[in-house]
Amino acid sequence: MSSESWPPQLKEWVAKCLGQMTDANRTEAQTELRQVIADAFAAQTLWTTDWGGVQLKSLAPKPPLNFSNLKRKSASENNPPQMSKKAKKALKQAQHAHVSTGSHSSSIVDYNDQLALNRRAERFQREHELERTKQLRVASTKVSNGRAGSVSSNGNTPDEPEGDPNVLDWDKHTIVGTSQEIFKDYLRLTSEPKPETIRPYAVLQVTLGELKKRWREKTPYHWICSQFKSLRQDLTVQRIKNEFTVQVYEIHARMALETSDMVEYNQCQATLKTLYDLGIPGKVEEFTAYRILMFLHGRNRSELNLYVGQLTLKQKSDEAVQHALAVQRALAIGNYHSLFELYLSAPNMGAYIMDHFIDRERTRALITITKAYRKIPVTFIHNELAFDSLEAAQNFLVDHSCASFVDASDKTLDCKAANTTLTEVYESKYRKVGIKGAI
């Protein structure tokens, strides 16, 4: 229970009680004080109790007799010349014994205690004043807002623009673009964006349609990518998060996969995950499958297992997700025959992601094959490892320094010679995985 949540009247009462405490009653009074506050808190009466009328028993006024005795004792101590010689001697002996025990005089203790109590009371008073000032400031702000103008039916004042339903966290600071330019090259923002340079939602919808048309017409990807990044930037600046936003990132991600632009693909995938988590619909299962394949590419087993464990039944029943999970199983058990069949039958754009790690898995498969056989024809490698052509298979063997042929005429591979170099090439070329733009 924090004292910051106490009502001001309670704080004043506590400060008053602390000021009344002395060295003689402090322990008893503090215990009673804490108990009274705890009882009120448990009964939920902190704000309804009239604390000004609450009296602690330990701080109640003492009977007059005790006060008179104390007063007479104080007077006798302050007038030592009236003491008899015998009394003076007894007093000196008592003072000597008191000092010899290492104790301070009662007057010094009382003085220090009183200073501490005063400081504590001042602190409570300052807290009370700060809270009162804060409450006055809040009340003043509410009054000012009330005078600024009536609130419209949608919750905005007449001076504020109307809220955009496409913006999840709309407020008066949300930028609304005014530019009517359909195309705009991407420029990194170095200052606060200006509405006249930002395209509004309606214009951005036209822009996406034109970009898809230009892509079908084989416009160079470099220009298309710049336009998509500019489109994404205008959406971000205006806080637009809806199905259109998801569509923009999904389309750009597919284009990036097709052109092997993994930097932009990973950025789009990261944003899509955030948008999907907000509940905005899109091709969730398709990009879930891509995400699994990217984990396999990066050999990130811990995150892959965690991600797969969180898949919903709907996601697991999707064809693309089932394919990606089958790829995971094939890699886990080293079933290269099944792996390359899955590579050839990948749905959507899964094969584009598999392209980034398929040569690594071909090398692993060849290491296994060359351990099991003495010689094999290149045509077998071409078919088994899913090369596009016989020439592509031969070039792969040359690039991996394992083109050792028993019979050069019919291209029969010498497995024993190839296996030694393949192992070395695998260690140097594929042991480390570098993913551009990984987030």
Tab-separated table of C-alpha atoms in Angstrom:
chain	number	residue	atom	x	y	z
A	1	MET	CA	0.000	0.000	0.000
A	2	SER	CA	1.776	3.157	-1.220
A	3	SER	CA	1.387	6.454	0.617
A	4	GLU	CA	1.036	8.153	-2.788
A	5	SER	CA	-2.527	6.802	-2.989
A	6	TRP	CA	-3.564	8.176	0.434
A	7	PRO	CA	-6.169	10.935	0.599
A	8	PRO	CA	-4.829	14.385	1.575
A	9	GLN	CA	-6.772	14.396	4.879
A	10	LEU	CA	-5.086	11.141	5.905
A	11	LYS	CA	-1.645	12.555	5.095
A	12	GLU	CA	-2.362	15.631	7.241
A	13	TRP	CA	-3.531	13.429	10.116
A	14	VAL	CA	-0.411	11.218	9.890
A	15	ALA	CA	1.821	14.301	9.897
A	16	LYS	CA	-0.021	15.586	12.970
A	17	CYS	CA	0.409	12.259	14.804
A	18	LEU	CA	4.097	12.094	13.986
A	19	GLY	CA	4.550	15.583	15.383
A	20	GLN	CA	2.905	14.533	18.679
A	21	MET	CA	5.145	11.504	19.207
A	22	THR	CA	7.914	11.562	21.803
A	23	ASP	CA	10.685	9.177	22.677
A	24	ALA	CA	8.509	7.670	25.397
A	25	ASN	CA	5.438	6.847	23.275
A	26	ARG	CA	6.899	6.531	19.756
A	27	THR	CA	7.021	2.732	19.519
A	28	GLU	CA	3.502	2.283	20.854
A	29	ALA	CA	2.112	5.159	18.773
A	30	GLN	CA	3.697	4.004	15.491
A	31	THR	CA	2.341	0.493	15.996
A	32	GLU	CA	-1.146	1.832	16.653
A	33	LEU	CA	-0.884	4.249	13.713
A	34	ARG	CA	0.001	1.470	11.269
A	35	GLN	CA	-2.789	-0.740	12.589
A	36	VAL	CA	-5.428	1.992	12.202
A	37	ILE	CA	-4.382	2.676	8.586
A	38	ALA	CA	-4.228	-1.040	7.752
A	39	ASP	CA	-7.718	-1.572	9.169
A	40	ALA	CA	-9.096	1.333	7.148
A	41	PHE	CA	-7.425	0.043	3.997
A	42	ALA	CA	-8.867	-3.444	4.497
A	43	ALA	CA	-12.318	-1.951	5.098
A	44	GLN	CA	-11.910	0.373	2.057
A	45	THR	CA	-12.628	3.440	4.169
A	46	LEU	CA	-9.412	5.404	3.547
A	47	TRP	CA	-11.340	8.074	1.647
A	48	THR	CA	-14.527	8.081	3.715
A	49	THR	CA	-13.063	8.287	7.235
A	50	ASP	CA	-13.055	11.680	8.979
A	51	TRP	CA	-9.391	11.514	9.916
A	52	GLY	CA	-9.495	14.849	11.653
A	53	GLY	CA	-11.641	13.276	14.400
A	54	VAL	CA	-9.534	10.109	14.876
A	55	GLN	CA	-7.511	10.029	18.119
A	56	LEU	CA	-4.780	7.495	18.844
A	57	LYS	CA	-4.998	6.101	22.392
A	58	SER	CA	-1.239	6.257	22.779
A	59	LEU	CA	-1.300	9.997	21.981
A	60	ALA	CA	-4.280	10.890	24.186
A	61	PRO	CA	-3.671	13.767	26.709
A	62	LYS	CA	-2.243	12.611	30.061
A	63	PRO	CA	-4.000	13.305	33.401
A	64	PRO	CA	-3.221	16.732	34.980
A	65	LEU	CA	-1.494	15.057	37.933
A	66	ASN	CA	1.217	13.553	35.814
A	67	PHE	CA	1.672	16.813	33.973
A	68	SER	CA	2.038	18.723	37.267
A	69	ASN	CA	4.588	16.270	38.554
A	70	LEU	CA	6.577	16.598	35.352
A	71	LYS	CA	6.370	20.375	35.551
A	72	ARG	CA	7.524	20.458	39.159
A	73	LYS	CA	10.342	18.064	38.325
A	74	SER	CA	11.406	20.222	35.399
A	75	ALA	CA	11.341	23.343	37.590
A	76	SER	CA	13.479	21.680	40.238
A	77	GLU	CA	15.997	20.567	37.609
A	78	ASN	CA	16.207	24.067	36.139
A	79	ASN	CA	16.855	25.681	39.595
A	80	PRO	CA	19.848	23.824	41.042
A	81	PRO	CA	20.811	26.657	43.488
A	82	GLN	CA	17.721	25.714	45.603
A	83	MET	CA	19.001	22.147	46.096
A	84	SER	CA	20.569	21.109	49.348
A	85	LYS	CA	24.210	20.032	49.425
A	86	LYS	CA	23.128	16.432	49.877
A	87	ALA	CA	20.860	16.639	46.851
A	88	LYS	CA	23.587	18.250	44.733
A	89	LYS	CA	25.971	15.423	45.625
A	90	ALA	CA	23.391	12.794	44.669
A	91	LEU	CA	22.684	14.596	41.401
A	92	LYS	CA	26.377	14.715	40.453
A	93	GLN	CA	26.743	10.997	41.179
A	94	ALA	CA	23.725	10.218	39.016
A	95	GLN	CA	25.051	12.348	36.141
A	96	HIS	CA	28.455	10.680	36.406
A	97	ALA	CA	26.896	7.227	36.245
A	98	HIS	CA	24.723	8.278	33.288
A	99	VAL	CA	27.741	9.530	31.261
A	100	SER	CA	29.843	6.464	32.114
A	101	THR	CA	27.262	4.186	30.392
A	102	GLY	CA	27.862	5.991	27.055
A	103	SER	CA	24.299	7.432	26.863
A	104	HIS	CA	23.358	10.901	25.651
A	105	SER	CA	21.436	13.315	27.754
A	106	SER	CA	17.676	13.221	27.449
A	107	SER	CA	17.531	16.840	26.328
A	108	ILE	CA	19.746	16.152	23.298
A	109	VAL	CA	17.716	13.059	22.360
A	110	ASP	CA	14.463	14.956	22.619
A	111	TYR	CA	15.871	17.773	20.486
A	112	ASN	CA	17.084	15.453	17.710
A	113	ASP	CA	13.819	13.504	17.746
A	114	GLN	CA	11.854	16.670	17.435
A	115	LEU	CA	13.924	17.778	14.416
A	116	ALA	CA	13.304	14.423	12.716
A	117	LEU	CA	9.584	14.660	13.420
A	118	ASN	CA	9.445	18.170	12.057
A	119	ARG	CA	11.224	17.130	8.863
A	120	ARG	CA	8.843	14.219	8.396
A	121	ALA	CA	5.827	16.442	8.953
A	122	GLU	CA	7.180	18.944	6.405
A	123	ARG	CA	7.644	16.144	3.869
A	124	PHE	CA	4.037	14.991	4.256
A	125	GLN	CA	2.909	18.561	3.870
A	126	ARG	CA	4.937	19.011	0.668
A	127	GLU	CA	3.450	15.812	-0.791
A	128	HIS	CA	-0.003	17.084	0.075
A	129	GLU	CA	0.671	20.410	-1.626
A	130	LEU	CA	2.080	18.722	-4.745
A	131	GLU	CA	-0.972	16.480	-5.021
A	132	ARG	CA	-3.298	19.428	-4.538
A	133	THR	CA	-1.459	21.359	-7.279
A	134	LYS	CA	-1.660	18.361	-9.608
A	135	GLN	CA	-5.409	18.010	-9.048
A	136	LEU	CA	-5.918	21.716	-9.717
A	137	ARG	CA	-3.908	21.454	-12.945
A	138	VAL	CA	-5.976	18.495	-14.187
A	139	ALA	CA	-9.207	20.297	-13.332
A	140	SER	CA	-7.987	23.403	-15.137
A	141	THR	CA	-7.141	21.377	-18.248
A	142	LYS	CA	-10.609	19.801	-18.299
A	143	VAL	CA	-12.224	23.217	-18.013
A	144	SER	CA	-10.044	24.582	-20.841
A	145	ASN	CA	-10.959	21.654	-23.091
A	146	GLY	CA	-14.608	22.228	-22.320
A	147	ARG	CA	-14.336	25.876	-23.355
A	148	ALA	CA	-12.323	25.090	-26.503
A	149	GLY	CA	-15.394	23.875	-28.336
A	150	SER	CA	-18.075	21.249	-28.323
A	151	VAL	CA	-17.155	17.651	-29.112
A	152	SER	CA	-18.567	16.163	-32.293
A	153	SER	CA	-20.396	12.850	-32.440
A	154	ASN	CA	-17.226	10.913	-33.379
A	155	GLY	CA	-15.257	12.271	-30.397
A	156	ASN	CA	-13.207	14.957	-32.212
A	157	THR	CA	-13.370	18.697	-31.641
A	158	PRO	CA	-14.267	20.932	-34.617
A	159	ASP	CA	-10.594	21.993	-34.930
A	160	GLU	CA	-9.352	18.394	-35.342
A	161	PRO	CA	-9.578	16.344	-38.569
A	162	GLU	CA	-12.040	13.504	-38.653
A	163	GLY	CA	-10.590	10.164	-37.521
A	164	ASP	CA	-9.568	7.707	-40.254
A	165	PRO	CA	-11.104	4.238	-39.696
A	166	ASN	CA	-8.006	2.735	-41.334
A	167	VAL	CA	-5.800	4.081	-38.521
A	168	LEU	CA	-5.868	1.944	-35.374
A	169	ASP	CA	-4.274	4.506	-33.033
A	170	TRP	CA	-5.759	7.727	-34.435
A	171	ASP	CA	-5.161	11.000	-32.604
A	172	LYS	CA	-4.875	14.666	-33.468
A	173	HIS	CA	-1.170	14.250	-34.304
A	174	THR	CA	-1.815	11.688	-37.074
A	175	ILE	CA	-0.598	12.971	-40.438
A	176	VAL	CA	-3.012	12.989	-43.385
A	177	GLY	CA	-1.293	13.349	-46.756
A	178	THR	CA	-2.437	15.729	-49.488
A	179	SER	CA	-0.116	14.843	-52.414
A	180	GLN	CA	-1.821	13.585	-55.582
A	181	GLU	CA	1.322	12.147	-57.191
A	182	ILE	CA	0.834	8.491	-58.103
A	183	PHE	CA	4.535	7.629	-58.256
A	184	LYS	CA	7.211	8.878	-55.873
A	185	ASP	CA	10.766	7.619	-55.430
A	186	TYR	CA	11.743	6.419	-51.990
A	187	LEU	CA	13.756	8.823	-49.844
A	188	ARG	CA	14.762	8.109	-46.276
A	189	LEU	CA	13.118	10.586	-43.899
A	190	THR	CA	15.581	12.895	-42.127
A	191	SER	CA	13.023	15.312	-40.695
A	192	GLU	CA	9.360	15.471	-39.749
A	193	PRO	CA	7.220	14.465	-42.772
A	194	LYS	CA	5.092	17.144	-44.429
A	195	PRO	CA	1.486	16.402	-45.509
A	196	GLU	CA	2.085	17.919	-48.961
A	197	THR	CA	4.715	15.255	-49.701
A	198	ILE	CA	2.580	12.328	-48.448
A	199	ARG	CA	-0.068	10.622	-50.564
A	200	PRO	CA	-3.456	9.997	-48.902
A	201	TYR	CA	-5.056	6.570	-48.702
A	202	ALA	CA	-7.129	6.913	-51.882
A	203	VAL	CA	-4.081	7.859	-53.976
A	204	LEU	CA	-2.036	4.995	-52.499
A	205	GLN	CA	-4.682	2.519	-53.669
A	206	VAL	CA	-4.289	3.838	-57.217
A	207	THR	CA	-0.505	3.609	-56.859
A	208	LEU	CA	-0.635	-0.097	-55.950
A	209	GLY	CA	-2.799	-0.879	-58.983
A	210	GLU	CA	-0.379	0.915	-61.296
A	211	LEU	CA	2.649	-0.835	-59.774
A	212	LYS	CA	1.118	-4.277	-60.289
A	213	LYS	CA	0.422	-3.324	-63.918
A	214	ARG	CA	4.018	-2.129	-64.413
A	215	TRP	CA	5.351	-5.377	-62.876
A	216	ARG	CA	3.340	-7.449	-65.360
A	217	GLU	CA	4.832	-5.296	-68.120
A	218	LYS	CA	8.355	-6.337	-66.981
A	219	THR	CA	9.363	-2.967	-65.539
A	220	PRO	CA	12.811	-3.272	-63.871
A	221	TYR	CA	12.612	-4.391	-60.236
A	222	HIS	CA	14.925	-1.616	-59.037
A	223	TRP	CA	12.325	1.034	-59.905
A	224	ILE	CA	9.416	-1.113	-58.664
A	225	CYS	CA	11.185	-1.687	-55.337
A	226	SER	CA	11.793	2.044	-54.820
A	227	GLN	CA	8.118	2.754	-55.499
A	228	PHE	CA	6.970	0.044	-53.078
A	229	LYS	CA	9.269	1.322	-50.340
A	230	SER	CA	7.850	4.815	-50.866
A	231	LEU	CA	4.316	3.381	-50.739
A	232	ARG	CA	5.104	1.544	-47.490
A	233	GLN	CA	6.619	4.711	-46.042
A	234	ASP	CA	3.475	6.760	-46.753
A	235	LEU	CA	1.367	4.070	-45.072
A	236	THR	CA	3.638	4.031	-42.018
A	237	VAL	CA	3.766	7.819	-41.647
A	238	GLN	CA	-0.049	7.995	-41.720
A	239	ARG	CA	-0.384	4.973	-39.355
A	240	ILE	CA	-2.602	3.155	-41.849
A	241	LYS	CA	-2.923	-0.497	-40.803
A	242	ASN	CA	-5.619	-2.451	-42.601
A	243	GLU	CA	-6.085	-5.176	-45.225
A	244	PHE	CA	-4.682	-2.863	-47.901
A	245	THR	CA	-1.486	-2.429	-45.880
A	246	VAL	CA	-1.153	-6.202	-45.557
A	247	GLN	CA	-1.699	-6.581	-49.307
A	248	VAL	CA	1.068	-4.064	-50.087
A	249	TYR	CA	3.619	-5.896	-47.925
A	250	GLU	CA	2.587	-9.333	-49.226
A	251	ILE	CA	2.937	-8.288	-52.880
A	252	HIS	CA	6.316	-6.641	-52.294
A	253	ALA	CA	7.532	-9.702	-50.378
A	254	ARG	CA	6.637	-11.996	-53.314
A	255	MET	CA	8.393	-9.689	-55.788
A	256	ALA	CA	11.444	-9.637	-53.542
A	257	LEU	CA	11.501	-13.453	-53.412
A	258	GLU	CA	11.253	-13.670	-57.190
A	259	THR	CA	14.262	-11.358	-57.587
A	260	SER	CA	16.248	-12.818	-54.646
A	261	ASP	CA	16.056	-9.515	-52.748
A	262	MET	CA	16.184	-11.071	-49.285
A	263	VAL	CA	16.733	-7.719	-47.533
A	264	GLU	CA	13.345	-6.369	-48.597
A	265	TYR	CA	11.688	-9.766	-48.196
A	266	ASN	CA	12.770	-10.058	-44.548
A	267	GLN	CA	11.642	-6.504	-43.809
A	268	CYS	CA	8.222	-7.197	-45.341
A	269	GLN	CA	7.924	-10.507	-43.471
A	270	ALA	CA	8.728	-8.838	-40.138
A	271	THR	CA	6.049	-6.168	-40.675
A	272	LEU	CA	3.507	-8.753	-41.837
A	273	LYS	CA	3.952	-10.727	-38.625
A	274	THR	CA	3.118	-7.568	-36.637
A	275	LEU	CA	0.057	-6.855	-38.790
A	276	TYR	CA	-1.171	-10.459	-38.535
A	277	ASP	CA	-0.757	-10.331	-34.749
A	278	LEU	CA	-3.103	-7.315	-34.735
A	279	GLY	CA	-5.779	-9.542	-36.260
A	280	ILE	CA	-5.697	-7.950	-39.729
A	281	PRO	CA	-6.561	-10.654	-42.288
A	282	GLY	CA	-4.217	-11.678	-45.082
A	283	LYS	CA	-2.417	-14.694	-46.548
A	284	VAL	CA	-1.327	-15.813	-43.092
A	285	GLU	CA	-0.802	-19.509	-43.923
A	286	GLU	CA	1.219	-18.757	-47.054
A	287	PHE	CA	3.653	-16.533	-45.184
A	288	THR	CA	3.725	-18.916	-42.230
A	289	ALA	CA	5.107	-21.554	-44.595
A	290	TYR	CA	7.701	-19.082	-45.898
A	291	ARG	CA	8.734	-18.320	-42.338
A	292	ILE	CA	9.298	-22.026	-41.565
A	293	LEU	CA	11.429	-22.415	-44.695
A	294	MET	CA	13.478	-19.350	-43.717
A	295	PHE	CA	14.149	-20.887	-40.319
A	296	LEU	CA	15.363	-24.018	-42.121
A	297	HIS	CA	17.572	-21.880	-44.330
A	298	GLY	CA	19.118	-20.214	-41.296
A	299	ARG	CA	19.343	-23.492	-39.313
A	300	ASN	CA	17.649	-21.715	-36.433
A	301	ARG	CA	16.334	-24.850	-34.752
A	302	SER	CA	15.395	-23.372	-31.372
A	303	GLU	CA	13.228	-20.592	-32.835
A	304	LEU	CA	11.828	-22.999	-35.438
A	305	ASN	CA	10.681	-25.467	-32.771
A	306	LEU	CA	9.144	-22.637	-30.740
A	307	TYR	CA	7.364	-21.211	-33.792
A	308	VAL	CA	6.033	-24.584	-34.972
A	309	GLY	CA	4.761	-25.312	-31.458
A	310	GLN	CA	2.605	-22.157	-31.617
A	311	LEU	CA	0.899	-22.980	-34.937
A	312	THR	CA	-2.889	-23.183	-34.898
A	313	LEU	CA	-4.890	-26.130	-36.239
A	314	LYS	CA	-5.966	-23.988	-39.188
A	315	GLN	CA	-2.349	-23.228	-40.056
A	316	LYS	CA	-1.251	-26.849	-39.704
A	317	SER	CA	-4.025	-28.002	-42.033
A	318	ASP	CA	-2.921	-25.612	-44.814
A	319	GLU	CA	-1.194	-27.205	-47.808
A	320	ALA	CA	1.749	-24.780	-47.824
A	321	VAL	CA	2.386	-25.171	-44.093
A	322	GLN	CA	2.177	-28.965	-44.362
A	323	HIS	CA	4.728	-28.833	-47.177
A	324	ALA	CA	7.106	-26.712	-45.090
A	325	LEU	CA	6.759	-29.082	-42.132
A	326	ALA	CA	7.489	-32.025	-44.452
A	327	VAL	CA	10.683	-30.261	-45.566
A	328	GLN	CA	11.602	-29.886	-41.901
A	329	ARG	CA	11.133	-33.626	-41.291
A	330	ALA	CA	13.133	-34.599	-44.399
A	331	LEU	CA	16.056	-32.437	-43.317
A	332	ALA	CA	15.890	-33.716	-39.739
A	333	ILE	CA	16.240	-37.384	-40.750
A	334	GLY	CA	18.488	-36.828	-43.783
A	335	ASN	CA	15.964	-38.098	-46.340
A	336	TYR	CA	17.404	-36.342	-49.381
A	337	HIS	CA	15.171	-38.243	-51.852
A	338	SER	CA	12.029	-36.893	-50.171
A	339	LEU	CA	13.597	-33.423	-49.805
A	340	PHE	CA	14.197	-32.954	-53.543
A	341	GLU	CA	10.721	-34.229	-54.415
A	342	LEU	CA	9.343	-31.579	-52.052
A	343	TYR	CA	11.562	-28.993	-53.734
A	344	LEU	CA	10.019	-29.763	-57.105
A	345	SER	CA	6.456	-29.667	-55.723
A	346	ALA	CA	6.698	-26.582	-53.482
A	347	PRO	CA	3.430	-24.548	-53.489
A	348	ASN	CA	3.213	-20.766	-53.910
A	349	MET	CA	6.747	-19.334	-53.864
A	350	GLY	CA	8.293	-21.774	-51.419
A	351	ALA	CA	10.813	-22.996	-54.024
A	352	TYR	CA	12.284	-19.481	-54.216
A	353	ILE	CA	13.233	-19.708	-50.540
A	354	MET	CA	14.465	-23.293	-50.916
A	355	ASP	CA	16.722	-22.070	-53.725
A	356	HIS	CA	18.821	-20.353	-51.077
A	357	PHE	CA	19.727	-23.589	-49.288
A	358	ILE	CA	19.183	-26.295	-51.917
A	359	ASP	CA	22.853	-26.365	-53.035
A	360	ARG	CA	23.899	-26.870	-49.426
A	361	GLU	CA	21.559	-29.851	-49.152
A	362	ARG	CA	22.726	-31.178	-52.543
A	363	THR	CA	26.258	-31.178	-51.192
A	364	ARG	CA	25.163	-33.046	-48.073
A	365	ALA	CA	23.275	-35.567	-50.207
A	366	LEU	CA	26.275	-36.089	-52.486
A	367	ILE	CA	28.504	-36.746	-49.476
A	368	THR	CA	26.094	-39.507	-48.426
A	369	ILE	CA	25.800	-40.910	-51.968
A	370	THR	CA	29.555	-40.969	-52.626
A	371	LYS	CA	30.075	-42.880	-49.392
A	372	ALA	CA	27.613	-45.560	-50.487
A	373	TYR	CA	28.694	-46.040	-54.136
A	374	ARG	CA	31.974	-46.540	-55.972
A	375	LYS	CA	30.830	-44.790	-59.135
A	376	ILE	CA	27.597	-43.209	-60.360
A	377	PRO	CA	26.531	-41.593	-63.653
A	378	VAL	CA	25.942	-37.865	-63.713
A	379	THR	CA	22.454	-38.526	-65.093
A	380	PHE	CA	21.588	-40.139	-61.754
A	381	ILE	CA	22.787	-37.016	-59.907
A	382	HIS	CA	20.807	-34.855	-62.337
A	383	ASN	CA	17.543	-36.681	-61.612
A	384	GLU	CA	18.012	-37.496	-57.926
A	385	LEU	CA	19.121	-34.010	-56.808
A	386	ALA	CA	16.513	-32.163	-58.906
A	387	PHE	CA	18.790	-30.214	-61.252
A	388	ASP	CA	17.118	-28.325	-64.100
A	389	SER	CA	19.409	-29.947	-66.661
A	390	LEU	CA	22.333	-32.319	-67.064
A	391	GLU	CA	24.562	-29.352	-67.775
A	392	ALA	CA	23.521	-27.744	-64.452
A	393	ALA	CA	24.497	-30.946	-62.627
A	394	GLN	CA	27.913	-30.995	-64.320
A	395	ASN	CA	28.524	-27.331	-63.507
A	396	PHE	CA	27.619	-28.039	-59.868
A	397	LEU	CA	30.269	-30.787	-59.710
A	398	VAL	CA	32.861	-28.453	-61.201
A	399	ASP	CA	31.990	-25.587	-58.851
A	400	HIS	CA	32.325	-27.927	-55.863
A	401	SER	CA	35.670	-29.344	-56.998
A	402	CYS	CA	34.375	-32.905	-57.271
A	403	ALA	CA	34.262	-33.448	-61.043
A	404	SER	CA	36.397	-36.598	-60.859
A	405	PHE	CA	35.208	-38.900	-63.644
A	406	VAL	CA	36.039	-42.553	-64.132
A	407	ASP	CA	34.828	-42.401	-67.697
A	408	ALA	CA	34.843	-38.939	-69.209
A	409	SER	CA	32.897	-40.062	-72.251
A	410	ASP	CA	29.712	-40.976	-70.409
A	411	LYS	CA	30.427	-38.773	-67.348
A	412	THR	CA	30.647	-41.426	-64.664
A	413	LEU	CA	31.634	-39.903	-61.295
A	414	ASP	CA	34.447	-41.445	-59.222
A	415	CYS	CA	32.756	-41.445	-55.793
A	416	LYS	CA	35.859	-42.046	-53.650
A	417	ALA	CA	37.778	-39.089	-55.122
A	418	ALA	CA	34.674	-36.870	-55.057
A	419	ASN	CA	33.816	-37.612	-51.414
A	420	THR	CA	37.108	-36.250	-50.048
A	421	THR	CA	36.799	-32.883	-51.766
A	422	LEU	CA	33.051	-32.603	-51.117
A	423	THR	CA	33.555	-32.805	-47.360
A	424	GLU	CA	36.174	-30.055	-47.458
A	425	VAL	CA	34.027	-27.846	-49.686
A	426	TYR	CA	30.996	-28.308	-47.431
A	427	GLU	CA	32.971	-27.255	-44.337
A	428	SER	CA	34.337	-24.128	-46.012
A	429	LYS	CA	31.275	-23.080	-48.009
A	430	TYR	CA	28.189	-24.046	-46.019
A	431	ARG	CA	29.164	-24.352	-42.379
A	432	LYS	CA	28.191	-20.712	-41.740
A	433	VAL	CA	24.890	-19.297	-42.931
A	434	GLY	CA	24.567	-15.627	-43.834
A	435	ILE	CA	21.085	-14.215	-44.409
A	436	LYS	CA	20.843	-10.692	-45.779
A	437	GLY	CA	18.327	-8.455	-44.070
A	438	ALA	CA	17.547	-11.017	-41.372
A	439	ILE	CA	15.454	-9.517	-38.536
